[in-house]
GROMACS .gro file of C-alpha atoms in nm:
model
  217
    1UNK     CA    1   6.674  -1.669  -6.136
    2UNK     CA    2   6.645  -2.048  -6.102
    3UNK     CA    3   6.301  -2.199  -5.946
    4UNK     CA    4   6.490  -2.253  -5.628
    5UNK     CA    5   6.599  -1.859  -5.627
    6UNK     CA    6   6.225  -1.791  -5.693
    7UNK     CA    7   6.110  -2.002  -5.409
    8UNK     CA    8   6.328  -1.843  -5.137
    9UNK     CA    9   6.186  -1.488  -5.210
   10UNK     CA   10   5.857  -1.576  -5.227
   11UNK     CA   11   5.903  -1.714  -4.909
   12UNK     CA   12   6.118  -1.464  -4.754
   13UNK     CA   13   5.844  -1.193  -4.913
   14UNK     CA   14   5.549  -1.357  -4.720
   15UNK     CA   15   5.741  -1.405  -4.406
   16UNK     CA   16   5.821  -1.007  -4.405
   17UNK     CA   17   5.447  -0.946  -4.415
   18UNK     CA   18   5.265  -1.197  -4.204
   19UNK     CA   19   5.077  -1.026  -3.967
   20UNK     CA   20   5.014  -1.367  -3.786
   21UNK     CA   21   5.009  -1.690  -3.891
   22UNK     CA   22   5.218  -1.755  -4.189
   23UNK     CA   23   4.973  -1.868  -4.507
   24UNK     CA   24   4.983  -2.139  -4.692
   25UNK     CA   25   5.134  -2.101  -4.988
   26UNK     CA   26   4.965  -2.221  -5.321
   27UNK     CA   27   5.228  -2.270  -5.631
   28UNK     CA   28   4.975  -2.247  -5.979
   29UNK     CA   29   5.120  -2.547  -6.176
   30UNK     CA   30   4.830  -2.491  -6.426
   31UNK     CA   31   5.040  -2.352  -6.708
   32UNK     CA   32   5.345  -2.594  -6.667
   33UNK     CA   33   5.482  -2.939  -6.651
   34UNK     CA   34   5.530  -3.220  -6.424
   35UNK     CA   35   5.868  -3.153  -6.437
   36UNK     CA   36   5.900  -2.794  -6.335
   37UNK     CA   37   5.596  -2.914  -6.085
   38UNK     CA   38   5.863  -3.190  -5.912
   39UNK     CA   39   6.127  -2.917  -5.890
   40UNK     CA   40   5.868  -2.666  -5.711
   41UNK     CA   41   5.807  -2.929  -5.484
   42UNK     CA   42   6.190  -3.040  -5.403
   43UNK     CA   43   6.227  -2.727  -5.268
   44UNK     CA   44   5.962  -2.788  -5.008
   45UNK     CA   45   5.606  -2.652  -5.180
   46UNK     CA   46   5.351  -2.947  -5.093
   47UNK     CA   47   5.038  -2.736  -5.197
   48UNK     CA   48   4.928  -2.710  -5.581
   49UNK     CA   49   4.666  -2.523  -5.759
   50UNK     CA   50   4.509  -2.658  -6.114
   51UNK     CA   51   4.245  -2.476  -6.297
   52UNK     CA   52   4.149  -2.800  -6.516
   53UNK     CA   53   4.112  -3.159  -6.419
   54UNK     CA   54   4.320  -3.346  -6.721
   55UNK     CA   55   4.617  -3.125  -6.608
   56UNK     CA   56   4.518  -3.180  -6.247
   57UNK     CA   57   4.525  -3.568  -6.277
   58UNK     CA   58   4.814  -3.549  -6.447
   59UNK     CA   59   4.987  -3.403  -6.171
   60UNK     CA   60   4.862  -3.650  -5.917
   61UNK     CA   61   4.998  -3.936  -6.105
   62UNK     CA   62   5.336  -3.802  -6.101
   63UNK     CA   63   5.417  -3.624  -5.802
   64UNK     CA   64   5.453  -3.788  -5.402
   65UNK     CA   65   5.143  -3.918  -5.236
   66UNK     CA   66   5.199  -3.632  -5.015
   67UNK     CA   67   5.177  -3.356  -5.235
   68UNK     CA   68   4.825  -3.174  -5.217
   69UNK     CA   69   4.624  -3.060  -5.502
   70UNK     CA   70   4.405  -2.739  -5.496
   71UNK     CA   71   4.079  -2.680  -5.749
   72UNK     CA   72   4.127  -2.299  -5.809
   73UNK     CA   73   3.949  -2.224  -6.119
   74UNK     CA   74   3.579  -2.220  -6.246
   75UNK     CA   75   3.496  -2.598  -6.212
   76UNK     CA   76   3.220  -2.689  -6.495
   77UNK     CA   77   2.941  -2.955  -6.273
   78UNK     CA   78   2.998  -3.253  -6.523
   79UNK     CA   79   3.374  -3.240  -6.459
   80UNK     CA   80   3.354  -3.283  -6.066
   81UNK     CA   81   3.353  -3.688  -6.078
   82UNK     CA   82   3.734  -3.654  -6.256
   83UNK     CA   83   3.844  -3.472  -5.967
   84UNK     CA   84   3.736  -3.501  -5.667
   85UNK     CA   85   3.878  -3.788  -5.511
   86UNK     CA   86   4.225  -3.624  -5.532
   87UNK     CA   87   4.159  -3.298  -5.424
   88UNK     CA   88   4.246  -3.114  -5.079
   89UNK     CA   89   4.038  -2.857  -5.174
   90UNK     CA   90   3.786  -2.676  -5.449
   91UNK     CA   91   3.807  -2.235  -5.388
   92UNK     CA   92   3.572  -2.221  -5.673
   93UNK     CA   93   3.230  -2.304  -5.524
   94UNK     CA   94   2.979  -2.028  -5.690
   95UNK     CA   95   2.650  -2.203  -5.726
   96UNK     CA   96   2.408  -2.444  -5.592
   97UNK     CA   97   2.430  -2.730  -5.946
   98UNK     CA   98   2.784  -2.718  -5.824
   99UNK     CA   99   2.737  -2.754  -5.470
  100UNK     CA  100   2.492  -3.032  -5.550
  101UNK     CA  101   2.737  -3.249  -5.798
  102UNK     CA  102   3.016  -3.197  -5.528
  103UNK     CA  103   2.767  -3.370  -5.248
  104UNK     CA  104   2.684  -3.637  -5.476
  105UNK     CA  105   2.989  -3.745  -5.590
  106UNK     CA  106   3.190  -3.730  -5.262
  107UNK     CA  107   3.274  -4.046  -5.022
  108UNK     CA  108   3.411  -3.822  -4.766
  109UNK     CA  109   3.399  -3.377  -4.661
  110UNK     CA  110   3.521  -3.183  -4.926
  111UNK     CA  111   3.657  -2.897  -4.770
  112UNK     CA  112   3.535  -2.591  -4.995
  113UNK     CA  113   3.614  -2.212  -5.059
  114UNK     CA  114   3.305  -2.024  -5.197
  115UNK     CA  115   3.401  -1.745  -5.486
  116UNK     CA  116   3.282  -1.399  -5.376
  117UNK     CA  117   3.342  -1.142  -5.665
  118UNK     CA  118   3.443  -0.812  -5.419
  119UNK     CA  119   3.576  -0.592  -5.714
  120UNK     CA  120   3.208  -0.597  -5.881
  121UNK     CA  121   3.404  -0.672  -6.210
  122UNK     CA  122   3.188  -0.813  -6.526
  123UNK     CA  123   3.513  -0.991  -6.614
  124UNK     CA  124   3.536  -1.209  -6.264
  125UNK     CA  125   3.347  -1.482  -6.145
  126UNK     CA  126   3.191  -1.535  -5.806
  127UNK     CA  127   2.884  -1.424  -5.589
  128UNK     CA  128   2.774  -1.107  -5.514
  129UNK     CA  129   2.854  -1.015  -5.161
  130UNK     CA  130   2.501  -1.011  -5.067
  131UNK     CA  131   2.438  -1.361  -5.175
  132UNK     CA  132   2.718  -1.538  -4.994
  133UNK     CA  133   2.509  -1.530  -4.665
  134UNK     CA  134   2.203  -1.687  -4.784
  135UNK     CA  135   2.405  -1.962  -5.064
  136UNK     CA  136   2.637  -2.104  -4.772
  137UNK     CA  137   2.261  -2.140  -4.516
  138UNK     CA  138   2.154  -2.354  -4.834
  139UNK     CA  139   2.451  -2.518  -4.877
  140UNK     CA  140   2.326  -2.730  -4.529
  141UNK     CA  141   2.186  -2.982  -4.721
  142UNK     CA  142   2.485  -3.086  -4.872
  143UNK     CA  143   2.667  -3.299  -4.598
  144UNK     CA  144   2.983  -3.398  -4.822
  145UNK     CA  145   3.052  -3.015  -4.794
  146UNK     CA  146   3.226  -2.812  -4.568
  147UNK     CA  147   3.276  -2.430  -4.673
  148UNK     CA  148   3.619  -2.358  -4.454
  149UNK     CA  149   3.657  -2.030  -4.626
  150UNK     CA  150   3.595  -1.763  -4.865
  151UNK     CA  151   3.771  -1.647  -5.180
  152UNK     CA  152   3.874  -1.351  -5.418
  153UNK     CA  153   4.052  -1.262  -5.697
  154UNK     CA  154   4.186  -0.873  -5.725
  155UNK     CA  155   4.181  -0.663  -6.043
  156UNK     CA  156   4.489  -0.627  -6.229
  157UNK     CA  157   4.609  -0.282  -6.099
  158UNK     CA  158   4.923  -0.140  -5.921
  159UNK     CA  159   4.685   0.099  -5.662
  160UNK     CA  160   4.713  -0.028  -5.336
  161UNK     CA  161   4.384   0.129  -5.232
  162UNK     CA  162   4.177  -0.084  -5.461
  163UNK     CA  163   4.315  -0.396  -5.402
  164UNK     CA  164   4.315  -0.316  -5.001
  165UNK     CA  165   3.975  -0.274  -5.030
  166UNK     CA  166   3.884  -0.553  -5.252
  167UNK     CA  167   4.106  -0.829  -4.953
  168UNK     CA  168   3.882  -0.601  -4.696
  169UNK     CA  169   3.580  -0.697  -4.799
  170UNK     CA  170   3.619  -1.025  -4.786
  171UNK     CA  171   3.759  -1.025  -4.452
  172UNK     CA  172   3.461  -0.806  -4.372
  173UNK     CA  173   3.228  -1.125  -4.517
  174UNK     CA  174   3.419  -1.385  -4.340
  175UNK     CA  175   3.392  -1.229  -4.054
  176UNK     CA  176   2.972  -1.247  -4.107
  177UNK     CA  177   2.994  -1.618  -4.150
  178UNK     CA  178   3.219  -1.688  -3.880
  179UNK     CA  179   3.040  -1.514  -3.655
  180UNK     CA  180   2.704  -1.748  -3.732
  181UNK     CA  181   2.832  -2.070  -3.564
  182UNK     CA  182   2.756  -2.260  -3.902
  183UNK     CA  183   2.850  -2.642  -3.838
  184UNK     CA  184   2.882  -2.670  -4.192
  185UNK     CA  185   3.073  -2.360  -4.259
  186UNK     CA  186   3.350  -2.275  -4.004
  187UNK     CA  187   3.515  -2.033  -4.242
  188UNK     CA  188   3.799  -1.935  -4.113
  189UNK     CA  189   3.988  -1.922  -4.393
  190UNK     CA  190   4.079  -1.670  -4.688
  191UNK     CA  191   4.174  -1.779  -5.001
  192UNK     CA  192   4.335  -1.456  -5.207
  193UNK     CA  193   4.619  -1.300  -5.356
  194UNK     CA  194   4.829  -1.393  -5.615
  195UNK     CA  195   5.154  -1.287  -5.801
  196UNK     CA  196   5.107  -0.926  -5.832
  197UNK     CA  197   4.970  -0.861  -5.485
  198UNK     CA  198   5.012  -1.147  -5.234
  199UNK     CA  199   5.211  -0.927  -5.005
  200UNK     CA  200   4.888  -0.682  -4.980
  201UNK     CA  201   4.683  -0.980  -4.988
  202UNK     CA  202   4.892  -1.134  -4.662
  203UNK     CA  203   4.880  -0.815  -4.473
  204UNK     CA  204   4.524  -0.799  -4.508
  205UNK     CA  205   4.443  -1.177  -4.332
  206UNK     CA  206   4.507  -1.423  -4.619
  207UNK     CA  207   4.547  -1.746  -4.558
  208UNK     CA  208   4.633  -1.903  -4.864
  209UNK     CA  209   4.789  -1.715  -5.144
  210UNK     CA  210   4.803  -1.879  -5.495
  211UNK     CA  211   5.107  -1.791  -5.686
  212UNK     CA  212   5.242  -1.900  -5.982
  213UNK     CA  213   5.395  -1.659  -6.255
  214UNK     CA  214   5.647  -1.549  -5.977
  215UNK     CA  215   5.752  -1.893  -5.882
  216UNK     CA  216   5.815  -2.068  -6.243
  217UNK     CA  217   5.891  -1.779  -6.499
   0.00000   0.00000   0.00000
């Protein structure tokens, strides 16, 4: 199937199971070109997620002023100055030294998802579920930032009961926050699923799904 093929039913999978408002879809350019990265966006995809600034700049330099780039892996503190006057968003944010750097470099609100690790796997990164209340009430001294939403990653498994649970509790969370009235933390948003479960991931309240293999192999 061509990248246009691949587009379509990604986009005709989502729409069969929104269960409101469609998500935004995220293509993951990170392990490909500029030029399959222009061809993704030709057929409409204006939303692009990079897991490491070189590639990330890259990108910007070569694609529309209107394209929008997404910060979607683990972003090391002395890297955040490279990126983050091009990016609509960071879904990494998993530590105060982070949070900090962010504030500091920023001329403007940096919209930010904060990485909660709801599978309790050694392998992800993230916080703990009962540390995402008391990091985002510390984040408030950080006035560049503004935590819009939360975000997961699933384990790699086929049984629908796992990764249910796994979108759950972060719905469950982002419900928590929400329901404080932060100024600084609206979080309305949910930042999970990805090519092997976004249709799960939508039907449990995602906002924004990042998928790549799906879309460019």
């Amino acid at each position: 199937m061509s990248i246009s093929d691949n587009v379509k039913q990604v986009q005709s999978i989502i729409s069969a199971h929104v269960q409101g408002v469609e998500p935004t879809l995220i293509a993951v350019t990170k392990s490909v070109g500029v030029d399959v990265t222009n061809t993704l966006y030709e057929e409409g995809i204006r939303d692009f997620g990079e897991n490491r600034p070189e590639s990330l700049l890259e990108k910007v330099e070569n694609l529309p002023k209107d394209a929008r780039f997404h910060f979607i892996g683990t972003l090391q503190t002395r890297k955040v100055r490279q990126i983050i006057d091009h990016v609509a968003a960071i879904h990494s944010l998993d530590r105060l030294s982070l949070a900090s750097e962010i504030d500091k470099r920023a001329n403007r609100t940096i919209d930010c998802f904060v990485q909660v690790n709801t599978s309790g796997e050694d392998s992800k990164h993230g916080l703990e579920i009962e540390e995402v209340m008391p990091f985002i009430e510390n984040c408030k001294q950080y006035p560049h930032i503004r935590i819009i939403g939360l975000m997961t990653m699933a384990p790699f498994t086929e049984e629908e009961t796992i990764l249910r649970e796994t979108f759950r509790r972060l719905r469950h969370v982002r419900d928590e926050v929400t329901a404080k009235g932060y100024d600084h933390a609206p979080c309305t948003e949910l930042s999970m699923g990805m090519s092997n479960d976004y249709p799960i991931a939508i039907e449990e309240g995602a906002s924004f799904v990042r998928i790549g293999t799906v879309l460019v192999q």
